[in-house]
Amino acid sequence: MIEPISLFSIPLFYYFVVLAFILPKIPVIGKFFNIINTAIHELGHALMTLFLQGNVKRIELFDTSAGTTTSQSKNKLSAFFIAIAGYPFASFFSLFAFYLYVHGYYLHLLIGLSTLFFIMLLFWIRNSYGIIWVLLFVAINATLLYFDYAQSVRIAVLFYVVVMLTESVWSSLVVLFLSIVRPNESGDAMVLQKITHIPAFVWGLFFAACAGFVGWKVVMF
């Protein structure tokens, strides 16, 4: 494992956790980095659709940090797996990203994320903001790579990883809350309720449990 970067004897990781919760309050740029988690979430829906031989029509990413995946499934069972895939995929992807970072693969992670989002742009992302977001994200990372300053790359990747981790946990908790007080606004949890007739709260709890498990695993590293 790599040695943590510290500031005033406190690992930079904790500063970024605080920053990740403050960012959404900052106009315009605030939610820009939160969309990393949104894109991964939508990728989870898309990959499950392809795995079940469905058709991914388009992915949209919005400046509110929300996103949608429009797909066509073969049957009700396929629709269930597609709907349930987003939150757990985002949670476990963030854990995988954290694992890569702490084992020194931050350069690979930076290139991998940029390549992954660019592939999503080529095949599925079709709304204006989503296109602009991917191009800006890739441009930022390409600039970091061009100047070839390893410490900057490492700090940037740590920030991305922390944003993915915190946002995956927070978004799952928000869905859990909405599934209790306003189930019609609970997104995937409500979709699953319509498919299974099991209350949205149960699915919100499942998403939160996945995120909680990932949070626990990170603490155990």
PDB file of C-alpha atoms in Angstrom:
ATOM      1  CA  MET A   1       0.000   0.000   0.000  1.00  0.00           C
ATOM      2  CA  ILE A   2       1.122   3.565  -0.679  1.00  0.00           C
ATOM      3  CA  GLU A   3       1.794   6.026   2.120  1.00  0.00           C
ATOM      4  CA  PRO A   4      -1.112   8.452   2.616  1.00  0.00           C
ATOM      5  CA  ILE A   5      -0.616  12.108   1.708  1.00  0.00           C
ATOM      6  CA  SER A   6      -1.003  14.234   4.831  1.00  0.00           C
ATOM      7  CA  LEU A   7      -1.523  17.902   5.624  1.00  0.00           C
ATOM      8  CA  PHE A   8      -0.797  19.037   9.190  1.00  0.00           C
ATOM      9  CA  SER A   9      -0.463  15.342  10.130  1.00  0.00           C
ATOM     10  CA  ILE A  10      -4.032  14.628   8.943  1.00  0.00           C
ATOM     11  CA  PRO A  11      -4.436  12.388   5.873  1.00  0.00           C
ATOM     12  CA  LEU A  12      -5.663  14.307   2.827  1.00  0.00           C
ATOM     13  CA  PHE A  13      -8.413  11.694   2.522  1.00  0.00           C
ATOM     14  CA  TYR A  14     -10.334  13.283   5.422  1.00  0.00           C
ATOM     15  CA  TYR A  15     -10.057  16.797   4.011  1.00  0.00           C
ATOM     16  CA  PHE A  16     -11.516  15.504   0.752  1.00  0.00           C
ATOM     17  CA  VAL A  17     -14.386  13.788   2.583  1.00  0.00           C
ATOM     18  CA  VAL A  18     -15.371  17.150   4.064  1.00  0.00           C
ATOM     19  CA  LEU A  19     -14.889  18.860   0.695  1.00  0.00           C
ATOM     20  CA  ALA A  20     -17.052  16.249  -1.045  1.00  0.00           C
ATOM     21  CA  PHE A  21     -19.998  17.192   1.177  1.00  0.00           C
ATOM     22  CA  ILE A  22     -19.408  20.934   0.720  1.00  0.00           C
ATOM     23  CA  LEU A  23     -19.031  20.807  -3.072  1.00  0.00           C
ATOM     24  CA  PRO A  24     -22.746  20.386  -3.949  1.00  0.00           C
ATOM     25  CA  LYS A  25     -23.417  23.731  -2.213  1.00  0.00           C
ATOM     26  CA  ILE A  26     -21.104  25.569  -4.633  1.00  0.00           C
ATOM     27  CA  PRO A  27     -22.966  26.918  -7.722  1.00  0.00           C
ATOM     28  CA  VAL A  28     -22.156  25.527 -11.187  1.00  0.00           C
ATOM     29  CA  ILE A  29     -18.842  23.813 -10.453  1.00  0.00           C
ATOM     30  CA  GLY A  30     -20.055  22.269  -7.218  1.00  0.00           C
ATOM     31  CA  LYS A  31     -21.899  19.334  -8.715  1.00  0.00           C
ATOM     32  CA  PHE A  32     -19.429  18.806 -11.572  1.00  0.00           C
ATOM     33  CA  PHE A  33     -17.408  16.186  -9.748  1.00  0.00           C
ATOM     34  CA  ASN A  34     -20.450  14.514  -8.167  1.00  0.00           C
ATOM     35  CA  ILE A  35     -21.420  13.429 -11.668  1.00  0.00           C
ATOM     36  CA  ILE A  36     -18.547  10.931 -11.600  1.00  0.00           C
ATOM     37  CA  ASN A  37     -20.694   8.772  -9.323  1.00  0.00           C
ATOM     38  CA  THR A  38     -23.795   9.474 -11.419  1.00  0.00           C
ATOM     39  CA  ALA A  39     -22.026   8.310 -14.579  1.00  0.00           C
ATOM     40  CA  ILE A  40     -20.895   5.110 -12.856  1.00  0.00           C
ATOM     41  CA  HIS A  41     -24.435   4.550 -11.567  1.00  0.00           C
ATOM     42  CA  GLU A  42     -25.878   4.885 -15.073  1.00  0.00           C
ATOM     43  CA  LEU A  43     -23.123   2.634 -16.425  1.00  0.00           C
ATOM     44  CA  GLY A  44     -24.339  -0.033 -14.004  1.00  0.00           C
ATOM     45  CA  HIS A  45     -27.809   0.119 -15.571  1.00  0.00           C
ATOM     46  CA  ALA A  46     -26.325   0.061 -19.072  1.00  0.00           C
ATOM     47  CA  LEU A  47     -24.005  -2.904 -18.468  1.00  0.00           C
ATOM     48  CA  MET A  48     -26.803  -4.928 -16.899  1.00  0.00           C
ATOM     49  CA  THR A  49     -28.979  -4.141 -19.906  1.00  0.00           C
ATOM     50  CA  LEU A  50     -26.297  -5.398 -22.282  1.00  0.00           C
ATOM     51  CA  PHE A  51     -25.643  -8.474 -20.122  1.00  0.00           C
ATOM     52  CA  LEU A  52     -29.339  -9.368 -20.354  1.00  0.00           C
ATOM     53  CA  GLN A  53     -29.311  -8.758 -24.122  1.00  0.00           C
ATOM     54  CA  GLY A  54     -31.402  -5.615 -23.917  1.00  0.00           C
ATOM     55  CA  ASN A  55     -30.897  -2.354 -25.781  1.00  0.00           C
ATOM     56  CA  VAL A  56     -29.361   0.783 -24.263  1.00  0.00           C
ATOM     57  CA  LYS A  57     -30.845   3.731 -26.120  1.00  0.00           C
ATOM     58  CA  ARG A  58     -29.268   6.695 -24.356  1.00  0.00           C
ATOM     59  CA  ILE A  59     -27.736   8.012 -21.148  1.00  0.00           C
ATOM     60  CA  GLU A  60     -28.251  11.559 -19.940  1.00  0.00           C
ATOM     61  CA  LEU A  61     -26.207  13.397 -17.294  1.00  0.00           C
ATOM     62  CA  PHE A  62     -27.513  16.656 -15.844  1.00  0.00           C
ATOM     63  CA  ASP A  63     -25.990  19.642 -14.060  1.00  0.00           C
ATOM     64  CA  THR A  64     -28.056  18.753 -10.982  1.00  0.00           C
ATOM     65  CA  SER A  65     -25.852  15.609 -10.709  1.00  0.00           C
ATOM     66  CA  ALA A  66     -28.866  13.485 -11.667  1.00  0.00           C
ATOM     67  CA  GLY A  67     -28.834  11.044 -14.559  1.00  0.00           C
ATOM     68  CA  THR A  68     -31.064   8.704 -16.532  1.00  0.00           C
ATOM     69  CA  THR A  69     -30.567   5.613 -18.639  1.00  0.00           C
ATOM     70  CA  THR A  70     -33.166   4.818 -21.266  1.00  0.00           C
ATOM     71  CA  SER A  71     -33.124   1.150 -22.182  1.00  0.00           C
ATOM     72  CA  GLN A  72     -35.320  -1.595 -23.562  1.00  0.00           C
ATOM     73  CA  SER A  73     -35.453  -4.899 -21.701  1.00  0.00           C
ATOM     74  CA  LYS A  74     -36.660  -8.263 -22.929  1.00  0.00           C
ATOM     75  CA  ASN A  75     -39.030  -9.035 -20.063  1.00  0.00           C
ATOM     76  CA  LYS A  76     -40.068  -8.105 -16.528  1.00  0.00           C
ATOM     77  CA  LEU A  77     -37.246 -10.095 -14.916  1.00  0.00           C
ATOM     78  CA  SER A  78     -34.691  -8.268 -17.040  1.00  0.00           C
ATOM     79  CA  ALA A  79     -36.283  -4.951 -16.103  1.00  0.00           C
ATOM     80  CA  PHE A  80     -35.895  -5.877 -12.426  1.00  0.00           C
ATOM     81  CA  PHE A  81     -32.162  -6.603 -12.694  1.00  0.00           C
ATOM     82  CA  ILE A  82     -31.572  -3.462 -14.755  1.00  0.00           C
ATOM     83  CA  ALA A  83     -33.393  -1.297 -12.201  1.00  0.00           C
ATOM     84  CA  ILE A  84     -31.583  -2.779  -9.205  1.00  0.00           C
ATOM     85  CA  ALA A  85     -28.100  -2.547 -10.734  1.00  0.00           C
ATOM     86  CA  GLY A  86     -27.343   1.183 -10.474  1.00  0.00           C
ATOM     87  CA  TYR A  87     -26.757   1.870  -6.774  1.00  0.00           C
ATOM     88  CA  PRO A  88     -24.915  -1.358  -5.867  1.00  0.00           C
ATOM     89  CA  PHE A  89     -22.719  -1.039  -8.958  1.00  0.00           C
ATOM     90  CA  ALA A  90     -21.764   2.535  -8.064  1.00  0.00           C
ATOM     91  CA  SER A  91     -21.039   1.531  -4.460  1.00  0.00           C
ATOM     92  CA  PHE A  92     -18.837  -1.448  -5.299  1.00  0.00           C
ATOM     93  CA  PHE A  93     -17.131   0.374  -8.151  1.00  0.00           C
ATOM     94  CA  SER A  94     -16.108   3.080  -5.671  1.00  0.00           C
ATOM     95  CA  LEU A  95     -14.681   0.352  -3.411  1.00  0.00           C
ATOM     96  CA  PHE A  96     -12.761  -1.106  -6.360  1.00  0.00           C
ATOM     97  CA  ALA A  97     -11.442   2.376  -7.213  1.00  0.00           C
ATOM     98  CA  PHE A  98     -10.331   2.878  -3.610  1.00  0.00           C
ATOM     99  CA  TYR A  99      -8.572  -0.502  -3.667  1.00  0.00           C
ATOM    100  CA  LEU A 100      -6.690   0.458  -6.836  1.00  0.00           C
ATOM    101  CA  TYR A 101      -5.679   3.788  -5.344  1.00  0.00           C
ATOM    102  CA  VAL A 102      -4.320   2.470  -2.049  1.00  0.00           C
ATOM    103  CA  HIS A 103      -2.311  -0.148  -3.940  1.00  0.00           C
ATOM    104  CA  GLY A 104      -0.642   2.496  -6.097  1.00  0.00           C
ATOM    105  CA  TYR A 105      -2.610   2.125  -9.318  1.00  0.00           C
ATOM    106  CA  TYR A 106      -3.792   5.726  -9.379  1.00  0.00           C
ATOM    107  CA  LEU A 107      -2.401   6.405 -12.870  1.00  0.00           C
ATOM    108  CA  HIS A 108      -4.241   3.380 -14.242  1.00  0.00           C
ATOM    109  CA  LEU A 109      -7.407   4.539 -12.501  1.00  0.00           C
ATOM    110  CA  LEU A 110      -7.159   8.032 -13.993  1.00  0.00           C
ATOM    111  CA  ILE A 111      -6.713   6.669 -17.500  1.00  0.00           C
ATOM    112  CA  GLY A 112      -9.373   4.014 -16.927  1.00  0.00           C
ATOM    113  CA  LEU A 113     -12.040   6.476 -15.769  1.00  0.00           C
ATOM    114  CA  SER A 114     -11.335   8.843 -18.652  1.00  0.00           C
ATOM    115  CA  THR A 115     -11.462   5.996 -21.184  1.00  0.00           C
ATOM    116  CA  LEU A 116     -14.619   4.544 -19.651  1.00  0.00           C
ATOM    117  CA  PHE A 117     -16.504   7.838 -19.771  1.00  0.00           C
ATOM    118  CA  PHE A 118     -15.307   8.547 -23.308  1.00  0.00           C
ATOM    119  CA  ILE A 119     -16.609   5.144 -24.445  1.00  0.00           C
ATOM    120  CA  MET A 120     -19.942   5.967 -22.789  1.00  0.00           C
ATOM    121  CA  LEU A 121     -19.937   9.232 -24.749  1.00  0.00           C
ATOM    122  CA  LEU A 122     -19.324   7.433 -28.036  1.00  0.00           C
ATOM    123  CA  PHE A 123     -22.101   4.907 -27.531  1.00  0.00           C
ATOM    124  CA  TRP A 124     -24.759   6.330 -25.240  1.00  0.00           C
ATOM    125  CA  ILE A 125     -24.415   9.847 -23.810  1.00  0.00           C
ATOM    126  CA  ARG A 126     -26.504  12.120 -25.988  1.00  0.00           C
ATOM    127  CA  ASN A 127     -27.633  15.198 -24.049  1.00  0.00           C
ATOM    128  CA  SER A 128     -25.660  18.460 -24.301  1.00  0.00           C
ATOM    129  CA  TYR A 129     -24.554  18.719 -20.681  1.00  0.00           C
ATOM    130  CA  GLY A 130     -23.494  15.072 -20.584  1.00  0.00           C
ATOM    131  CA  ILE A 131     -21.357  15.512 -23.697  1.00  0.00           C
ATOM    132  CA  ILE A 132     -19.739  18.688 -22.360  1.00  0.00           C
ATOM    133  CA  TRP A 133     -19.126  17.080 -18.967  1.00  0.00           C
ATOM    134  CA  VAL A 134     -17.303  14.070 -20.414  1.00  0.00           C
ATOM    135  CA  LEU A 135     -15.150  16.220 -22.681  1.00  0.00           C
ATOM    136  CA  LEU A 136     -14.200  18.535 -19.792  1.00  0.00           C
ATOM    137  CA  PHE A 137     -13.467  15.633 -17.453  1.00  0.00           C
ATOM    138  CA  VAL A 138     -11.264  13.935 -20.037  1.00  0.00           C
ATOM    139  CA  ALA A 139      -9.536  17.255 -20.826  1.00  0.00           C
ATOM    140  CA  ILE A 140      -8.720  17.851 -17.134  1.00  0.00           C
ATOM    141  CA  ASN A 141      -7.191  14.401 -16.822  1.00  0.00           C
ATOM    142  CA  ALA A 142      -5.322  14.692 -20.126  1.00  0.00           C
ATOM    143  CA  THR A 143      -3.785  17.953 -18.865  1.00  0.00           C
ATOM    144  CA  LEU A 144      -2.647  16.251 -15.665  1.00  0.00           C
ATOM    145  CA  LEU A 145      -1.077  13.449 -17.678  1.00  0.00           C
ATOM    146  CA  TYR A 146       0.539  15.841 -20.147  1.00  0.00           C
ATOM    147  CA  PHE A 147       2.429  17.735 -17.438  1.00  0.00           C
ATOM    148  CA  ASP A 148       3.423  14.368 -15.955  1.00  0.00           C
ATOM    149  CA  TYR A 149       3.541  15.487 -12.330  1.00  0.00           C
ATOM    150  CA  ALA A 150       2.887  12.305 -10.387  1.00  0.00           C
ATOM    151  CA  GLN A 151       1.884  13.992  -7.140  1.00  0.00           C
ATOM    152  CA  SER A 152      -0.829  16.059  -8.893  1.00  0.00           C
ATOM    153  CA  VAL A 153      -2.195  12.942 -10.557  1.00  0.00           C
ATOM    154  CA  ARG A 154      -2.235  11.114  -7.246  1.00  0.00           C
ATOM    155  CA  ILE A 155      -4.040  13.960  -5.451  1.00  0.00           C
ATOM    156  CA  ALA A 156      -6.601  14.290  -8.264  1.00  0.00           C
ATOM    157  CA  VAL A 157      -7.327  10.566  -8.265  1.00  0.00           C
ATOM    158  CA  LEU A 158      -7.664  10.522  -4.481  1.00  0.00           C
ATOM    159  CA  PHE A 159     -10.205  13.339  -4.797  1.00  0.00           C
ATOM    160  CA  TYR A 160     -12.156  11.423  -7.468  1.00  0.00           C
ATOM    161  CA  VAL A 161     -12.173   8.286  -5.327  1.00  0.00           C
ATOM    162  CA  VAL A 162     -13.380  10.146  -2.242  1.00  0.00           C
ATOM    163  CA  VAL A 163     -16.136  11.838  -4.250  1.00  0.00           C
ATOM    164  CA  MET A 164     -17.275   8.463  -5.602  1.00  0.00           C
ATOM    165  CA  LEU A 165     -17.264   6.925  -2.123  1.00  0.00           C
ATOM    166  CA  THR A 166     -19.069   9.741  -0.350  1.00  0.00           C
ATOM    167  CA  GLU A 167     -21.572  10.325  -3.129  1.00  0.00           C
ATOM    168  CA  SER A 168     -22.417   6.625  -3.420  1.00  0.00           C
ATOM    169  CA  VAL A 169     -23.167   6.527   0.312  1.00  0.00           C
ATOM    170  CA  TRP A 170     -25.011   9.845   0.407  1.00  0.00           C
ATOM    171  CA  SER A 171     -27.153   9.186  -2.686  1.00  0.00           C
ATOM    172  CA  SER A 172     -28.190   5.805  -1.269  1.00  0.00           C
ATOM    173  CA  LEU A 173     -29.201   7.420   2.012  1.00  0.00           C
ATOM    174  CA  VAL A 174     -31.187  10.064   0.129  1.00  0.00           C
ATOM    175  CA  VAL A 175     -33.055   7.374  -1.792  1.00  0.00           C
ATOM    176  CA  LEU A 176     -33.750   5.540   1.464  1.00  0.00           C
ATOM    177  CA  PHE A 177     -35.146   8.746   2.975  1.00  0.00           C
ATOM    178  CA  LEU A 178     -37.278   9.464  -0.094  1.00  0.00           C
ATOM    179  CA  SER A 179     -38.546   5.886  -0.206  1.00  0.00           C
ATOM    180  CA  ILE A 180     -39.967   6.465   3.281  1.00  0.00           C
ATOM    181  CA  VAL A 181     -41.371  10.002   3.050  1.00  0.00           C
ATOM    182  CA  ARG A 182     -41.962  10.487  -0.701  1.00  0.00           C
ATOM    183  CA  PRO A 183     -41.754   7.083  -2.388  1.00  0.00           C
ATOM    184  CA  ASN A 184     -42.913   8.433  -5.753  1.00  0.00           C
ATOM    185  CA  GLU A 185     -39.691  10.478  -5.886  1.00  0.00           C
ATOM    186  CA  SER A 186     -37.355   7.642  -4.892  1.00  0.00           C
ATOM    187  CA  GLY A 187     -36.219   6.784  -8.420  1.00  0.00           C
ATOM    188  CA  ASP A 188     -34.955   3.223  -8.792  1.00  0.00           C
ATOM    189  CA  ALA A 189     -36.609   2.184  -5.516  1.00  0.00           C
ATOM    190  CA  MET A 190     -40.002   3.211  -6.898  1.00  0.00           C
ATOM    191  CA  VAL A 191     -39.319   1.480 -10.210  1.00  0.00           C
ATOM    192  CA  LEU A 192     -38.563  -1.705  -8.288  1.00  0.00           C
ATOM    193  CA  GLN A 193     -41.740  -1.310  -6.262  1.00  0.00           C
ATOM    194  CA  LYS A 194     -43.765  -1.129  -9.485  1.00  0.00           C
ATOM    195  CA  ILE A 195     -42.057  -4.248 -10.833  1.00  0.00           C
ATOM    196  CA  THR A 196     -42.147  -6.375  -7.673  1.00  0.00           C
ATOM    197  CA  HIS A 197     -44.953  -4.815  -5.585  1.00  0.00           C
ATOM    198  CA  ILE A 198     -42.462  -4.797  -2.692  1.00  0.00           C
ATOM    199  CA  PRO A 199     -42.441  -1.365  -0.958  1.00  0.00           C
ATOM    200  CA  ALA A 200     -39.874   1.147  -2.187  1.00  0.00           C
ATOM    201  CA  PHE A 201     -38.567   1.386   1.382  1.00  0.00           C
ATOM    202  CA  VAL A 202     -37.231  -2.189   1.169  1.00  0.00           C
ATOM    203  CA  TRP A 203     -35.226  -1.361  -1.948  1.00  0.00           C
ATOM    204  CA  GLY A 204     -34.021   1.909  -0.449  1.00  0.00           C
ATOM    205  CA  LEU A 205     -32.817  -0.065   2.561  1.00  0.00           C
ATOM    206  CA  PHE A 206     -31.028  -2.532   0.269  1.00  0.00           C
ATOM    207  CA  PHE A 207     -29.227   0.280  -1.560  1.00  0.00           C
ATOM    208  CA  ALA A 208     -28.223   1.887   1.749  1.00  0.00           C
ATOM    209  CA  ALA A 209     -26.987  -1.472   3.070  1.00  0.00           C
ATOM    210  CA  CYS A 210     -24.733  -1.930   0.031  1.00  0.00           C
ATOM    211  CA  ALA A 211     -23.319   1.571   0.492  1.00  0.00           C
ATOM    212  CA  GLY A 212     -22.886   0.986   4.221  1.00  0.00           C
ATOM    213  CA  PHE A 213     -20.970  -2.229   3.581  1.00  0.00           C
ATOM    214  CA  VAL A 214     -18.650  -0.404   1.205  1.00  0.00           C
ATOM    215  CA  GLY A 215     -18.122   2.369   3.753  1.00  0.00           C
ATOM    216  CA  TRP A 216     -17.240  -0.237   6.381  1.00  0.00           C
ATOM    217  CA  LYS A 217     -14.765  -1.948   4.033  1.00  0.00           C
ATOM    218  CA  VAL A 218     -13.049   1.384   3.338  1.00  0.00           C
ATOM    219  CA  VAL A 219     -12.663   2.035   7.073  1.00  0.00           C
ATOM    220  CA  MET A 220     -11.135  -1.447   7.426  1.00  0.00           C
ATOM    221  CA  PHE A 221      -8.401  -0.743   4.834  1.00  0.00           C
TER     222      PHE A 221
END
